[in-house]
Each structure stands twice: as C-alpha cells, then as structure tokens.
Coordinates of C-alpha atoms and ligand atoms in Angstrom, one line a residue:
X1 CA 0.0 0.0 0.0
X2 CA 1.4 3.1 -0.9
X3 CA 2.4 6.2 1.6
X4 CA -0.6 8.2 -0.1
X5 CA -2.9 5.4 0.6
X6 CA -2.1 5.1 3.8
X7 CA -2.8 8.5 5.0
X8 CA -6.5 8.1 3.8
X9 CA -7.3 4.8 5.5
X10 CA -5.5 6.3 8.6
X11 CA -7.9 9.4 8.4
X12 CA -10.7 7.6 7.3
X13 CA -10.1 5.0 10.7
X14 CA -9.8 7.8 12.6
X15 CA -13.5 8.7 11.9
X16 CA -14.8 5.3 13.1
X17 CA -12.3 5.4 16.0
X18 CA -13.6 8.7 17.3
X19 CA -17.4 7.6 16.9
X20 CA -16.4 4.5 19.1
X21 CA -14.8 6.8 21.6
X22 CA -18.1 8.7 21.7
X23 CA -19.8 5.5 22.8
X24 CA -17.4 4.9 25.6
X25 CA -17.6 8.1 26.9
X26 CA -21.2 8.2 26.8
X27 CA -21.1 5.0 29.1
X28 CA -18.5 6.1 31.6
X29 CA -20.3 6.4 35.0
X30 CA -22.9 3.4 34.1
X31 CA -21.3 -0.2 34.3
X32 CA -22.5 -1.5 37.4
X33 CA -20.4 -4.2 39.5
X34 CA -22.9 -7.1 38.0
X35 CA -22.3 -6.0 34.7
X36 CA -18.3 -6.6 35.1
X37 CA -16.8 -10.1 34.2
X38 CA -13.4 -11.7 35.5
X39 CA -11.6 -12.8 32.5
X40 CA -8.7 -13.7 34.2
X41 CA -6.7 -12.2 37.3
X42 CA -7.4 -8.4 37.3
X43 CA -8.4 -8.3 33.6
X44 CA -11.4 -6.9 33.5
X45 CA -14.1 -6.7 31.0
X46 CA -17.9 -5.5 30.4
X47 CA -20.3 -4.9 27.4
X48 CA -18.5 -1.4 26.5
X49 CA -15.0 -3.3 25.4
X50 CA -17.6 -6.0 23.7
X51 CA -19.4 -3.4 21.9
X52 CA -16.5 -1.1 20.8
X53 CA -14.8 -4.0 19.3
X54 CA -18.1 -5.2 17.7
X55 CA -18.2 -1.9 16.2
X56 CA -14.6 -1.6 15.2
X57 CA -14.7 -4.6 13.4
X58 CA -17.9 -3.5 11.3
X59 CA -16.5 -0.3 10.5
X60 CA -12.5 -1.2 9.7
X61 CA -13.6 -4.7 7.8
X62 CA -15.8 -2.4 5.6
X63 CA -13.1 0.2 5.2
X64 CA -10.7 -2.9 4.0
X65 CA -12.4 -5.0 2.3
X66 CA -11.1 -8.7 2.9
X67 CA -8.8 -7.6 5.8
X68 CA -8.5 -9.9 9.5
X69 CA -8.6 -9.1 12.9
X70 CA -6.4 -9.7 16.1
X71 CA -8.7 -8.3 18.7
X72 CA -8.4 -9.0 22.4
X73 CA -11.9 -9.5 23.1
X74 CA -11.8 -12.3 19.9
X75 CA -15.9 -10.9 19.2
X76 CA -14.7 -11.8 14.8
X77 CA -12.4 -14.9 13.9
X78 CA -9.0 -14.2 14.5
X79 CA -6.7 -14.7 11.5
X80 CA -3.6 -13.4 10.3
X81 CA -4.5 -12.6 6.3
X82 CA -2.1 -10.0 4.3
X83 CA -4.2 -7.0 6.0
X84 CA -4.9 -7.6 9.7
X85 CA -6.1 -5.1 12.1
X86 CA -5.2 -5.4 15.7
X87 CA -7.2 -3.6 18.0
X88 CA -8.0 -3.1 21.7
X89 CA -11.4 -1.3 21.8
X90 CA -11.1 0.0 25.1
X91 CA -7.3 -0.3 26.8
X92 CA -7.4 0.8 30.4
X93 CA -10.2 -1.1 31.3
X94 CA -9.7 -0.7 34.8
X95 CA -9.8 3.0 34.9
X96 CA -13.1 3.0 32.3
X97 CA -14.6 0.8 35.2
X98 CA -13.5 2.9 38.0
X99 CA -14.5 6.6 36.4
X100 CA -10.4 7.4 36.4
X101 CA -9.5 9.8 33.4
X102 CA -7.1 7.6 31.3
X103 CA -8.5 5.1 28.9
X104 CA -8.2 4.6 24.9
X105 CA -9.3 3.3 21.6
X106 CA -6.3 1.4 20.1
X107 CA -6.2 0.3 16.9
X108 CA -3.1 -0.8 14.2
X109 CA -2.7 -2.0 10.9
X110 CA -0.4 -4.6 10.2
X111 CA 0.3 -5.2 6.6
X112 CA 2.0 -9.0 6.1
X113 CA 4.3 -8.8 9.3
X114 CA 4.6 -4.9 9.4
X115 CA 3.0 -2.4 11.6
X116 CA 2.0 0.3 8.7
X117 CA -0.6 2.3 11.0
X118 CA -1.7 3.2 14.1
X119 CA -4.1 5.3 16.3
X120 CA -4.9 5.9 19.8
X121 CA -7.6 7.9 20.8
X122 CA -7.5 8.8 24.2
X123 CA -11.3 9.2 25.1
X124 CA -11.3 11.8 28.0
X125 CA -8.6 14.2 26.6
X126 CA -10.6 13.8 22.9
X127 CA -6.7 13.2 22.1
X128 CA -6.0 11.3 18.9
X129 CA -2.5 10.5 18.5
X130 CA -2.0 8.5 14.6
X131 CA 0.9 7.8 12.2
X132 CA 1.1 6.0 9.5
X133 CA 4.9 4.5 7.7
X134 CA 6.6 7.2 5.9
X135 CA 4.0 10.2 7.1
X136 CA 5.0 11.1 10.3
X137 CA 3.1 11.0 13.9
X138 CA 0.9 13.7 14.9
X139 CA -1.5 14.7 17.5
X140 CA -4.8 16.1 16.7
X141 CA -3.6 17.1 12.9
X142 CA 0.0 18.9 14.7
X143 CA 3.2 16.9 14.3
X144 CA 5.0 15.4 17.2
X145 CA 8.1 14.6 18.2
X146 CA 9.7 12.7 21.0
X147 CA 12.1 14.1 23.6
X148 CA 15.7 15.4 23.3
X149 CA 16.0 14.7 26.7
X150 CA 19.7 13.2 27.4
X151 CA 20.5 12.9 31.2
X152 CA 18.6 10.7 32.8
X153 CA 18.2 12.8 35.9
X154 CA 15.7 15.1 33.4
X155 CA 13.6 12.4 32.6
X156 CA 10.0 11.5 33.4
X157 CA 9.6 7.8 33.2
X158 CA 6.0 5.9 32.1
X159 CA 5.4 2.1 33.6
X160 CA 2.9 -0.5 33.9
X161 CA 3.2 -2.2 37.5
X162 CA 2.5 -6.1 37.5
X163 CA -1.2 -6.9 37.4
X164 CA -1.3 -10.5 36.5
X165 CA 2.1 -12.1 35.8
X166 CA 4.3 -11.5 38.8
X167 CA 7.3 -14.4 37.3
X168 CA 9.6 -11.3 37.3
X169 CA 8.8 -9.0 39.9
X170 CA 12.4 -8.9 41.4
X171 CA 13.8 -7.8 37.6
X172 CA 11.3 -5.5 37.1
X173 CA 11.5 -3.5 40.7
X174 CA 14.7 -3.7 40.1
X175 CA 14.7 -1.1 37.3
X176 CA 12.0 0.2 38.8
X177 CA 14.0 1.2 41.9
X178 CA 16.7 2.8 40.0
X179 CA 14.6 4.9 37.9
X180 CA 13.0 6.1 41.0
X181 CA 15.5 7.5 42.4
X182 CA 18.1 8.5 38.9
X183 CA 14.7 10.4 37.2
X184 CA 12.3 12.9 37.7
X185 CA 9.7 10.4 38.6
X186 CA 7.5 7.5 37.7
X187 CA 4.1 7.8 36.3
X188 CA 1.8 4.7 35.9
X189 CA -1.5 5.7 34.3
X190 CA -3.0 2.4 33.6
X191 CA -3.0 2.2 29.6
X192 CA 0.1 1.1 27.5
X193 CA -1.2 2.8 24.1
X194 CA -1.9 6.0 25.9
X195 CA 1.9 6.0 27.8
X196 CA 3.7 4.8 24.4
X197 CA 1.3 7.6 22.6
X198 CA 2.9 10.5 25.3
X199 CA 6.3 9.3 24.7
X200 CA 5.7 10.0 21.0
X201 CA 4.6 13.7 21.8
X202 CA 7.5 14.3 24.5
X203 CA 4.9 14.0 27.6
X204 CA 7.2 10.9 28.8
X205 CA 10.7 10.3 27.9
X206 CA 10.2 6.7 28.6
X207 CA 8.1 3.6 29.2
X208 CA 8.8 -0.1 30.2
X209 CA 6.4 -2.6 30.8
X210 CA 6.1 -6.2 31.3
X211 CA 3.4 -8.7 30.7
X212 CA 1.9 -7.0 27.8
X213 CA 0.0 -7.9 24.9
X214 CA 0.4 -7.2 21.0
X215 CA -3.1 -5.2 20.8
X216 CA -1.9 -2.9 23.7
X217 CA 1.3 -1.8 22.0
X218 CA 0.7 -2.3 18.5
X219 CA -0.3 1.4 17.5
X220 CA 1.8 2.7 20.0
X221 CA 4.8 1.6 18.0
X222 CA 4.7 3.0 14.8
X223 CA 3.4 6.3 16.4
X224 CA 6.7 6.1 18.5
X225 CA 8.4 5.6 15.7
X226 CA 7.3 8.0 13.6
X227 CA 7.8 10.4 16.0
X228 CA 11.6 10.0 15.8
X229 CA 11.6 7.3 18.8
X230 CA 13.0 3.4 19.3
X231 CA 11.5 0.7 20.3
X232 CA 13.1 -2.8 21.8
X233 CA 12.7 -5.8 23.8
X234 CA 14.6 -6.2 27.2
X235 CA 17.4 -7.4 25.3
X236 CA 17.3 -4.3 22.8
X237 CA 15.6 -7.1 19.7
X238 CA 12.8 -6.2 18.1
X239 CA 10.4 -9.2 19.9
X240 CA 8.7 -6.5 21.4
X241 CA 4.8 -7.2 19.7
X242 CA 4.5 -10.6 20.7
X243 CA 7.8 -10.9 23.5
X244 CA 5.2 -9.4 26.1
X245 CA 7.8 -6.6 27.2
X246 CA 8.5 -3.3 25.6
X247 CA 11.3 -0.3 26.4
X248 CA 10.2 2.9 24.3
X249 CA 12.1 5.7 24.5
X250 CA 14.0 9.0 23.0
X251 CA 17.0 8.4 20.7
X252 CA 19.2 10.3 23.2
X253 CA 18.4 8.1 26.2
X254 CA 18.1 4.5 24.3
X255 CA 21.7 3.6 25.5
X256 CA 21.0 4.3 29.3
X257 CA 17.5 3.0 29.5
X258 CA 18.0 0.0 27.8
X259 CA 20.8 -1.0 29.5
X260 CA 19.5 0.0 33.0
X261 CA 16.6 -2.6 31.8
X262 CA 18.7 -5.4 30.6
X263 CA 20.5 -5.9 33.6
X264 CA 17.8 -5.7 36.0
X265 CA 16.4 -8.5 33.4
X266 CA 19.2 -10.6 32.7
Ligands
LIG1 P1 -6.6 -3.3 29.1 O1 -7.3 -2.3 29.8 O2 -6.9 -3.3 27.6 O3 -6.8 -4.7 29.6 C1 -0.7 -2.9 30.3 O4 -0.7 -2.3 31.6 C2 -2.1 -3.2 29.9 O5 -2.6 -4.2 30.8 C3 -3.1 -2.1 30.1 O6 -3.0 -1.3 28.9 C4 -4.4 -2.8 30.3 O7 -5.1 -3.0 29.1 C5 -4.0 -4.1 30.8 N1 -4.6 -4.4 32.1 C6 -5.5 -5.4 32.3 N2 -5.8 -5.4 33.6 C7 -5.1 -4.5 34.3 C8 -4.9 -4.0 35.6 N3 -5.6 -4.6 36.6 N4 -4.1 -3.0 35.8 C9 -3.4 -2.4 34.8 N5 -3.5 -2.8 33.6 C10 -4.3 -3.8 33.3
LIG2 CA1 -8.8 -3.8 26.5

C-alpha cells in the first residue's frame, strides 16, 4: 500500500475510531459491578470493550475489504491474512470501570508482518494520536516529536506495575528502583497505548512494561516511531509485539535506559 494510501485509511479510521470513543464516553459512570466479568486475574471486561470492538470490526472490515482481525476481546475470527487489524477497543479497562481519566481506543494495521498504521484515541482528553509509515506522527492534525532529553536525571519515566504475571517481579523492581531514584519520577497511568502515545509527543521520555499484549502496543509503536523514537525488547531485539515486554524511548536516552533494563532483566 502506498504512503498516499495510507494516510487516507489512517484518516478515514480515525473517523470510526472517534465515533467508538463517543460511545465509551457516553457509558462512563454506568457499568454497574454485575455488569463486570473476570476474565482472568485483574483483567477486566464489560459490554462497553464487547461493543466497541463489535463496532470496530464492522466499521475497519468495511473500510478494508477482505482484511483480519487480532482483537483481544476475539468478538470476529482471528486470523492473520495480508491485511490484519489489531485492536484493543477499550485499553485501560480498569480506569473505564473505575470513572479514572485515562482510557483509549487502540487500533493498528499490520500489513504481512509490518506495523504500517496506528491510532490511539484517548477518550477523555478527545486526544487522537496517529501515524502512518513514511508520514510522520501527529496529535490532533500537529506533528510530534519525542524528547531530546539526554540525562537521565531530566527524565520523566512511564510504567505499567504487574497486574497478572508476577514471574519477574524482582527484575522488574529492580529497574524500577533505579529509575525512582536516577529520574524525575515515575508515572503509571494504567494504559500502555496511551503512555507509548505520550512518549511520541514528548509527555514521557520513557516507558517499560512487562506482561503486555500485541493489541496494547501495536499502534503505539509506529506512532513512537514516527515520532523520531526506538523501540526494543529487554534485550534491545525487536520481539517486542509478541515478546510481552516493551522499552520505548528518546534516541538520546536508548543507550541508558535499555541498558538499566537489561541488567535488571538478565
Ligand atoms: P486493558 O485495559 O486493555 O486490559 C498494560 O498495563 C495493559 O494491561 C493495560 O494497557 C491494560 O489494558 C491491561 N490491564 C489489564 N488489567 C489491568 C490491571 N488490573 N491494571 C493495569 N493494567 C491492566
Ligand atoms: Ca482492552
């Protein structure tokens, strides 16, 4: 798909995106506690992810024609076709559910094995952070950039703390520890597409997280990207969409952060 052709699916997405972020809005304040399912430890779920996806899948499958889905809530057939859309409807489930201001729409296009598009729409902020390969990343039609932050000690730092998978809870306080006291601080706002989307517009210089899944970081990558920003596994690789563990960050500080991150996780 071409460059040109790209930037209109990635507009025309947005459309759809936004209109599923009306919906959630609209429902914040009215999921009551028998309405909220278990999935597994801490991961919660309601109607309102159900329903976004449902939506999303509608809307995108008619946009692309023939194109497949990796959703997390699996409402379509997951397959993995030439065009496949990856979406979390609602990421930050937990704050939707407990009327906390930090929750998004995120949805990517991968294109054979390729992330070629993304977009995060963060419902409360009506902030809709997209790129798309070659165009640049922007923020409610203004480019963005990440960071030139280059000492550490100037750095604002964005996590997600263990929910679910606590195997490597000594590694990752670890780094944790030494980011708390070699930065400014440590934010951990409770969705990975929105803290990857504010280290692509310079909010954050930094994010690490483990335990992660592909639809929570799939858009934020190519938007990090695009915004001038690297991407790696804890070992610095690139088995970061699948590999459950993603370091973001500034061209300046990739050096320091990674390596602060691969020895707390060797
Ligand atoms: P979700 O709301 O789409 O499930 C990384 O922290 C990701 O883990 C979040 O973006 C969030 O995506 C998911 N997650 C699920 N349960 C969580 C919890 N109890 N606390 C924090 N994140 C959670
Ligand atoms: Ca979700």
């Amino acid at each position: 798909m071409s460059t040109d052709d790209l930037e209109k699916l990635c507009w025309n997405s947005q459309n759809i995106i936004k209109q599923v972020g009306q919906f959630i809005r609209e429902e914040k304040g009215s999921v009551s506690q028998n309405q909220i399912e278990d999935k597994s430890l801490n991961s919660l779920v309601s109607y309102v992810d159900k329903t976004a996806e449902e939506m999303l899948v509608k809307a995108l499958g008619q946009l692309l024609p023939g194109s497949t889905f990796l959703s997390e809530e699996e409402t379509v057939e997951q397959k993995h076709g030439r065009y496949r859309w990856i979406i979390d409807p609602l990421d930050g489930t937990t704050n939707f559910l407990h009327q906390l201001p930090c929750f998004s729409v995120s949805v990517a296009l991968q294109i054979i094995d390729e992330i070629e598009m993304g977009i995060v729409y963060e419902v409360n902020n009506d902030e809709c952070f997209y790129a798309w390969r070659g165009g640049g990343a922007y923020l409610n039609n203004s480019p963005i950039k990440v960071t030139q932050t280059s000492e550490l000690k100037d750095s604002l730092i964005a996590t997600g703390l263990p929910y679910q998978d606590f195997g490597r809870e000594v590694e990752y306080f670890t780094a944790f520890n030494y980011f708390m006291k070699n930065t400014r601080g440590i934010r951990r706002f409770g969705s990975a597409a929105v803290d990857m989307a504010y280290v692509a517009c310079g909010r954050f210089d930094a994010f690490f997280e483990y335990g992660l899944n592909a639809w929570d970081i799939a858009a934020g990558i190519i938007i990090v990207k695009e915004a001038g920003g690297n991407v790696f596994d804890f070992k610095g690789g690139d088995e970061f969409l699948f590999g459950k563990e993603m370091v973001a960050v500034n061209e300046q500080l990739s050096d320091e952060v990674l390596q602060i991150v691969k020895q707390a996780f060797q």
